[in-house]
Amino acid sequence: MQPPFLSIIVPVYNVEKYIEKCISSIVNQGVAFQDVELIIVNDGTKDRSVELIQPIIAGLPNVVLINQENAGLSVARNVGLRAAKGEYVWFVDSDDTIAPQALPILFQKMESRKDCYGLNLLWVNESDGKQNAVGVWPLSASELSGVDFMKKMNHLTPVQRYVVKRNILLDNQLFFFPKILHEDLEYVPRLLYYVKGVDVVEEPLYYYLRRVSGSITANISERNIVGLVQGVISINHFTEECVAMEYRAIYREKVYELFQHFIHKYTEYIDNNNDWSLLYLYLADIKKAMKNIKSSLPLKEQLHVNCFLISPRNYVRYRKSRLK
């Protein structure tokens, strides 16, 4: 039996309000479903999510339902990736949907067999249903390698914007960092390093739901902070251990961007908690990362790094004051 062309991986956890719409958008595409493998990873959901989709997937070929104890989004995606058999992989979140005719459009584009296809998306406001395009990638970006794409394009996340050859992910051990939030910020730079070419699909094929409440990243918590710190540490390690010298300046800039994102979120966190312990818990690793990247940064950014290295707490306070 010929393996499917595309594996779509959908982790599921407590999304009974959204899951039927998500799965229906995937299976009602007007393509031969033999070409598509749908992998649903039940991450120990405690609601009726799995029960609700059973009538939708009943009788369809190439639907795999994996049940596991709750381990978080990253682990669920990794489990789905290891089970996938398609030539390409697409991660779809269970509260989002894909556009009508997304697969016919995508399949036509994928005849070129590029390493990776970059998708434009629409943000959909849950409160009023309004849609708006954010971070639109031009067709001209199709001429770029993955590293140059990362350097020149904005809004590189979420990971749902990419349809990638499965062998690239597996051969380079491109799995998600387990049990952290903001995992895409850490994952996408690693992904793009191994991609020789990105082919942009002009039509917005992915509908990203901006939920009113209940999103795991809606409020700043200790998990948000730890996820960002782990991202800084991971990308710094990847840069120094895996990235060729000619690209390290680009990746060190990404480490700095993620560091600044961490600082920004930390100012919000201490506003509500007055808790400095997380900063000091990871301070040695953060300082190591900043020392590694400092020489590759522009002068203004070097100044920011120096201020942090001299007095991390005062630097956070300074950034907090600048936001008021």
Tab-separated table of C-alpha atoms in Angstrom:
chain	number	residue	atom	x	y	z
A	1	MET	CA	0.000	0.000	0.000
A	2	GLN	CA	1.377	3.390	-1.041
A	3	PRO	CA	2.092	5.711	1.903
A	4	PRO	CA	0.040	8.915	2.141
A	5	PHE	CA	1.380	12.122	0.637
A	6	LEU	CA	0.620	14.300	3.681
A	7	SER	CA	0.308	13.528	7.390
A	8	ILE	CA	-1.764	16.046	9.377
A	9	ILE	CA	-1.108	15.857	13.122
A	10	VAL	CA	-3.762	17.195	15.501
A	11	PRO	CA	-3.138	17.064	19.278
A	12	VAL	CA	-6.358	17.100	21.300
A	13	TYR	CA	-6.831	18.239	24.890
A	14	ASN	CA	-10.063	19.683	26.324
A	15	VAL	CA	-11.230	21.336	23.105
A	16	GLU	CA	-14.795	20.029	22.778
A	17	LYS	CA	-15.939	23.544	21.848
A	18	TYR	CA	-13.700	23.592	18.757
A	19	ILE	CA	-12.682	20.073	17.733
A	20	GLU	CA	-15.616	19.184	15.473
A	21	LYS	CA	-15.037	22.271	13.344
A	22	CYS	CA	-11.308	21.570	13.177
A	23	ILE	CA	-11.600	17.933	12.081
A	24	SER	CA	-14.468	18.656	9.676
A	25	SER	CA	-12.366	21.310	7.949
A	26	ILE	CA	-9.671	18.684	7.317
A	27	VAL	CA	-11.807	15.773	6.101
A	28	ASN	CA	-14.148	17.841	3.877
A	29	GLN	CA	-11.556	19.032	1.374
A	30	GLY	CA	-12.653	17.334	-1.825
A	31	VAL	CA	-9.462	15.295	-2.204
A	32	ALA	CA	-8.923	11.552	-2.108
A	33	PHE	CA	-8.393	10.881	1.564
A	34	GLN	CA	-6.050	8.037	0.659
A	35	ASP	CA	-3.518	10.824	-0.025
A	36	VAL	CA	-3.947	12.213	3.495
A	37	GLU	CA	-3.127	10.667	6.840
A	38	LEU	CA	-4.906	12.241	9.798
A	39	ILE	CA	-3.212	11.535	13.112
A	40	ILE	CA	-5.232	12.591	16.147
A	41	VAL	CA	-3.306	12.458	19.416
A	42	ASN	CA	-5.641	12.358	22.395
A	43	ASP	CA	-3.435	13.924	25.065
A	44	GLY	CA	-5.511	12.616	27.967
A	45	THR	CA	-8.432	14.940	27.266
A	46	LYS	CA	-10.945	15.133	30.114
A	47	ASP	CA	-13.924	16.321	28.091
A	48	ARG	CA	-15.972	14.914	25.181
A	49	SER	CA	-13.530	15.925	22.429
A	50	VAL	CA	-12.780	12.399	21.197
A	51	GLU	CA	-16.395	11.282	21.485
A	52	LEU	CA	-17.565	14.233	19.374
A	53	ILE	CA	-15.257	13.503	16.434
A	54	GLN	CA	-15.966	9.770	16.203
A	55	PRO	CA	-18.902	10.233	13.758
A	56	ILE	CA	-16.757	12.535	11.596
A	57	ILE	CA	-13.861	10.119	11.172
A	58	ALA	CA	-15.851	6.881	11.104
A	59	GLY	CA	-15.097	4.841	7.987
A	60	LEU	CA	-12.356	7.132	6.715
A	61	PRO	CA	-9.087	5.519	5.614
A	62	ASN	CA	-5.781	6.655	7.081
A	63	VAL	CA	-7.171	8.033	10.330
A	64	VAL	CA	-5.031	7.158	13.340
A	65	LEU	CA	-6.240	7.865	16.880
A	66	ILE	CA	-3.524	7.685	19.527
A	67	ASN	CA	-4.489	7.799	23.199
A	68	GLN	CA	-1.971	8.801	25.851
A	69	GLU	CA	-1.771	10.256	29.332
A	70	ASN	CA	-1.651	14.034	29.405
A	71	ALA	CA	1.906	15.131	28.595
A	72	GLY	CA	1.441	18.509	26.918
A	73	LEU	CA	1.285	19.864	23.382
A	74	SER	CA	4.968	19.332	22.539
A	75	VAL	CA	4.960	15.672	23.512
A	76	ALA	CA	1.673	15.074	21.675
A	77	ARG	CA	3.140	16.570	18.502
A	78	ASN	CA	6.273	14.436	18.888
A	79	VAL	CA	4.172	11.291	19.294
A	80	GLY	CA	2.235	12.172	16.154
A	81	LEU	CA	5.419	12.851	14.206
A	82	ARG	CA	6.922	9.504	15.174
A	83	ALA	CA	3.750	7.747	14.031
A	84	ALA	CA	3.440	9.650	10.739
A	85	LYS	CA	3.990	7.904	7.407
A	86	GLY	CA	3.406	10.766	4.965
A	87	GLU	CA	6.046	12.314	2.749
A	88	TYR	CA	5.138	15.677	4.292
A	89	VAL	CA	3.929	16.687	7.756
A	90	TRP	CA	1.582	19.498	8.791
A	91	PHE	CA	0.872	20.321	12.434
A	92	VAL	CA	-2.671	21.629	12.940
A	93	ASP	CA	-3.933	22.780	16.347
A	94	SER	CA	-7.305	21.512	17.509
A	95	ASP	CA	-8.919	24.921	17.992
A	96	ASP	CA	-7.946	26.101	14.501
A	97	THR	CA	-9.238	25.191	11.043
A	98	ILE	CA	-7.871	24.978	7.531
A	99	ALA	CA	-9.400	26.844	4.624
A	100	PRO	CA	-11.928	25.238	2.272
A	101	GLN	CA	-9.959	23.835	-0.670
A	102	ALA	CA	-6.719	24.160	1.321
A	103	LEU	CA	-5.547	20.671	0.365
A	104	PRO	CA	-6.247	20.925	-3.390
A	105	ILE	CA	-4.378	24.258	-3.474
A	106	LEU	CA	-1.555	22.874	-1.368
A	107	PHE	CA	-1.240	19.637	-3.326
A	108	GLN	CA	-0.955	21.519	-6.594
A	109	LYS	CA	1.804	23.691	-5.137
A	110	MET	CA	3.564	20.665	-3.680
A	111	GLU	CA	4.121	19.108	-7.085
A	112	SER	CA	7.462	20.933	-6.977
A	113	ARG	CA	8.512	18.691	-4.037
A	114	LYS	CA	10.292	21.500	-2.175
A	115	ASP	CA	11.607	20.853	1.327
A	116	CYS	CA	9.080	23.153	2.922
A	117	TYR	CA	5.937	25.132	2.092
A	118	GLY	CA	5.242	28.349	3.977
A	119	LEU	CA	1.578	29.179	4.515
A	120	ASN	CA	-0.096	32.506	4.957
A	121	LEU	CA	-2.765	32.553	7.614
A	122	LEU	CA	-5.778	34.464	8.838
A	123	TRP	CA	-6.297	35.344	12.468
A	124	VAL	CA	-9.915	34.736	13.417
A	125	ASN	CA	-11.271	36.574	16.466
A	126	GLU	CA	-13.431	34.229	18.494
A	127	SER	CA	-15.478	37.092	19.924
A	128	ASP	CA	-16.798	38.493	16.642
A	129	GLY	CA	-15.535	36.144	13.901
A	130	LYS	CA	-13.587	38.906	12.172
A	131	GLN	CA	-10.616	37.773	10.099
A	132	ASN	CA	-7.397	39.613	9.404
A	133	ALA	CA	-4.162	38.649	7.705
A	134	VAL	CA	-1.048	38.945	9.846
A	135	GLY	CA	2.560	38.588	8.734
A	136	VAL	CA	1.824	37.978	5.061
A	137	TRP	CA	4.741	36.325	3.279
A	138	PRO	CA	5.253	37.401	-0.366
A	139	LEU	CA	5.719	34.949	-3.193
A	140	SER	CA	9.193	36.413	-3.714
A	141	ALA	CA	10.229	34.734	-0.446
A	142	SER	CA	10.038	31.434	-2.343
A	143	GLU	CA	13.510	32.182	-3.675
A	144	LEU	CA	15.030	31.998	-0.172
A	145	SER	CA	16.749	29.225	1.732
A	146	GLY	CA	15.393	28.421	5.153
A	147	VAL	CA	18.091	30.472	6.911
A	148	ASP	CA	17.565	33.498	4.653
A	149	PHE	CA	13.817	33.134	5.073
A	150	MET	CA	14.298	33.327	8.844
A	151	LYS	CA	16.556	36.362	8.445
A	152	LYS	CA	14.280	38.367	6.163
A	153	MET	CA	10.700	37.382	7.042
A	154	ASN	CA	8.637	38.382	10.071
A	155	HIS	CA	6.013	36.394	11.994
A	156	LEU	CA	7.885	33.111	11.649
A	157	THR	CA	5.573	31.352	14.090
A	158	PRO	CA	3.342	29.460	14.660
A	159	VAL	CA	4.739	26.171	13.390
A	160	GLN	CA	1.356	25.528	11.741
A	161	ARG	CA	2.570	27.831	8.967
A	162	TYR	CA	4.908	25.133	7.645
A	163	VAL	CA	4.360	21.921	5.709
A	164	VAL	CA	7.673	20.069	5.797
A	165	LYS	CA	9.184	16.881	4.444
A	166	ARG	CA	8.982	14.297	7.192
A	167	ASN	CA	12.474	12.946	6.568
A	168	ILE	CA	13.959	16.392	7.282
A	169	LEU	CA	12.322	16.383	10.707
A	170	LEU	CA	13.309	12.818	11.559
A	171	ASP	CA	16.820	12.831	10.092
A	172	ASN	CA	17.707	15.939	12.089
A	173	GLN	CA	15.878	14.935	15.275
A	174	LEU	CA	13.584	17.960	15.008
A	175	PHE	CA	11.278	17.239	17.907
A	176	PHE	CA	9.538	19.766	20.133
A	177	PHE	CA	10.995	20.693	23.517
A	178	PRO	CA	8.722	18.828	25.966
A	179	LYS	CA	6.416	20.423	28.519
A	180	ILE	CA	7.118	24.104	27.855
A	181	LEU	CA	5.025	26.973	26.544
A	182	HIS	CA	6.141	29.090	23.555
A	183	GLU	CA	7.649	25.928	22.067
A	184	ASP	CA	7.301	27.244	18.500
A	185	LEU	CA	9.710	30.124	19.163
A	186	GLU	CA	12.400	27.573	19.927
A	187	TYR	CA	11.390	25.032	17.275
A	188	VAL	CA	11.016	27.075	14.083
A	189	PRO	CA	14.625	28.430	13.964
A	190	ARG	CA	15.926	24.871	14.276
A	191	LEU	CA	13.526	23.707	11.571
A	192	LEU	CA	14.477	26.412	9.074
A	193	TYR	CA	18.185	25.697	9.421
A	194	TYR	CA	17.745	22.338	7.685
A	195	VAL	CA	15.394	23.563	4.957
A	196	LYS	CA	17.085	24.221	1.608
A	197	GLY	CA	14.137	26.097	0.128
A	198	VAL	CA	10.789	27.472	1.261
A	199	ASP	CA	7.973	27.747	-1.283
A	200	VAL	CA	5.331	30.269	-0.178
A	201	VAL	CA	1.656	29.577	-0.806
A	202	GLU	CA	0.010	32.926	-1.458
A	203	GLU	CA	-3.552	32.054	-0.438
A	204	PRO	CA	-4.216	31.993	3.333
A	205	LEU	CA	-4.778	28.307	4.019
A	206	TYR	CA	-4.666	28.296	7.817
A	207	TYR	CA	-7.237	29.944	10.105
A	208	TYR	CA	-5.685	30.669	13.501
A	209	LEU	CA	-8.273	31.187	16.225
A	210	ARG	CA	-7.607	33.988	18.709
A	211	ARG	CA	-9.552	32.653	21.646
A	212	VAL	CA	-11.387	34.885	24.104
A	213	SER	CA	-10.168	32.800	27.039
A	214	GLY	CA	-8.805	29.395	27.864
A	215	SER	CA	-5.689	29.540	25.702
A	216	ILE	CA	-2.670	28.050	27.453
A	217	THR	CA	-0.709	31.243	26.711
A	218	ALA	CA	-3.443	33.729	27.661
A	219	ASN	CA	-1.961	34.783	31.013
A	220	ILE	CA	1.651	35.292	32.085
A	221	SER	CA	2.571	32.495	34.469
A	222	GLU	CA	5.678	30.742	35.724
A	223	ARG	CA	5.318	28.274	32.835
A	224	ASN	CA	5.442	31.134	30.310
A	225	ILE	CA	8.667	32.428	31.814
A	226	VAL	CA	10.299	29.014	32.059
A	227	GLY	CA	9.326	28.226	28.458
A	228	LEU	CA	10.983	31.391	27.183
A	229	VAL	CA	14.121	30.814	29.254
A	230	GLN	CA	14.381	27.253	27.980
A	231	GLY	CA	14.010	28.622	24.461
A	232	VAL	CA	16.908	31.045	24.953
A	233	ILE	CA	19.097	28.274	26.371
A	234	SER	CA	18.126	25.764	23.663
A	235	ILE	CA	18.660	28.072	20.682
A	236	ASN	CA	21.964	29.273	22.126
A	237	HIS	CA	23.106	25.654	22.439
A	238	PHE	CA	21.880	24.844	18.920
A	239	THR	CA	23.704	27.893	17.541
A	240	GLU	CA	27.031	27.034	19.130
A	241	GLU	CA	26.870	23.280	18.515
A	242	CYS	CA	25.032	22.833	15.187
A	243	VAL	CA	25.025	26.050	13.139
A	244	ALA	CA	27.818	26.663	10.629
A	245	MET	CA	30.049	29.671	11.379
A	246	GLU	CA	28.730	31.591	8.369
A	247	TYR	CA	25.192	31.574	9.825
A	248	ARG	CA	25.930	32.019	13.509
A	249	ALA	CA	25.451	35.798	13.511
A	250	ILE	CA	21.913	35.288	12.184
A	251	TYR	CA	21.132	32.723	14.865
A	252	ARG	CA	22.701	34.781	17.630
A	253	GLU	CA	20.342	37.581	16.664
A	254	LYS	CA	17.468	35.129	17.123
A	255	VAL	CA	18.804	34.237	20.577
A	256	TYR	CA	18.792	37.939	21.409
A	257	GLU	CA	15.219	38.375	20.107
A	258	LEU	CA	14.034	35.499	22.272
A	259	PHE	CA	15.938	36.943	25.248
A	260	GLN	CA	14.165	40.281	24.771
A	261	HIS	CA	10.834	38.470	24.552
A	262	PHE	CA	11.655	36.782	27.863
A	263	ILE	CA	12.562	40.122	29.485
A	264	HIS	CA	9.337	41.710	28.239
A	265	LYS	CA	7.204	38.898	29.621
A	266	TYR	CA	9.158	38.848	32.864
A	267	THR	CA	8.348	42.518	33.510
A	268	GLU	CA	4.659	41.589	33.249
A	269	TYR	CA	5.163	38.555	35.454
A	270	ILE	CA	6.824	40.429	38.330
A	271	ASP	CA	4.147	43.113	38.123
A	272	ASN	CA	1.661	40.483	39.263
A	273	ASN	CA	3.878	38.267	41.406
A	274	ASN	CA	6.900	40.311	42.571
A	275	ASP	CA	8.824	37.050	42.163
A	276	TRP	CA	12.485	37.349	41.171
A	277	SER	CA	13.376	33.720	41.879
A	278	LEU	CA	12.949	32.528	38.275
A	279	LEU	CA	15.457	35.092	37.029
A	280	TYR	CA	18.108	33.840	39.423
A	281	LEU	CA	17.232	30.175	38.965
A	282	TYR	CA	18.301	30.327	35.316
A	283	LEU	CA	20.702	33.267	35.546
A	284	ALA	CA	23.927	31.336	34.909
A	285	ASP	CA	22.547	29.813	31.687
A	286	ILE	CA	21.102	33.115	30.480
A	287	LYS	CA	24.375	34.940	31.124
A	288	LYS	CA	26.274	32.228	29.255
A	289	ALA	CA	23.987	32.663	26.266
A	290	MET	CA	24.350	36.452	26.335
A	291	LYS	CA	28.147	36.235	26.490
A	292	ASN	CA	28.136	33.873	23.508
A	293	ILE	CA	26.078	36.160	21.307
A	294	LYS	CA	27.284	39.621	22.369
A	295	SER	CA	30.105	40.063	19.849
A	296	SER	CA	27.768	39.299	16.920
A	297	LEU	CA	25.218	41.974	17.826
A	298	PRO	CA	24.980	45.623	16.739
A	299	LEU	CA	26.383	48.178	19.202
A	300	LYS	CA	23.003	49.153	20.699
A	301	GLU	CA	22.103	45.549	21.379
A	302	GLN	CA	25.555	44.918	22.862
A	303	LEU	CA	24.851	47.754	25.288
A	304	HIS	CA	21.624	46.062	26.375
A	305	VAL	CA	23.482	42.793	26.922
A	306	ASN	CA	26.208	44.515	28.953
A	307	CYS	CA	23.616	46.190	31.157
A	308	PHE	CA	21.978	42.856	31.804
A	309	LEU	CA	25.277	41.137	32.569
A	310	ILE	CA	26.258	43.874	35.047
A	311	SER	CA	22.928	43.916	36.903
A	312	PRO	CA	20.143	41.640	35.677
A	313	ARG	CA	17.625	42.894	38.213
A	314	ASN	CA	18.234	46.556	37.441
A	315	TYR	CA	18.019	45.816	33.719
A	316	VAL	CA	14.591	44.221	34.186
A	317	ARG	CA	13.513	47.226	36.256
A	318	TYR	CA	14.756	49.563	33.521
A	319	ARG	CA	12.828	47.693	30.855
A	320	LYS	CA	9.760	47.741	33.072
A	321	SER	CA	10.000	51.510	33.448
A	322	ARG	CA	10.298	51.930	29.673
A	323	LEU	CA	7.007	50.100	29.170
A	324	LYS	CA	5.030	52.485	31.384
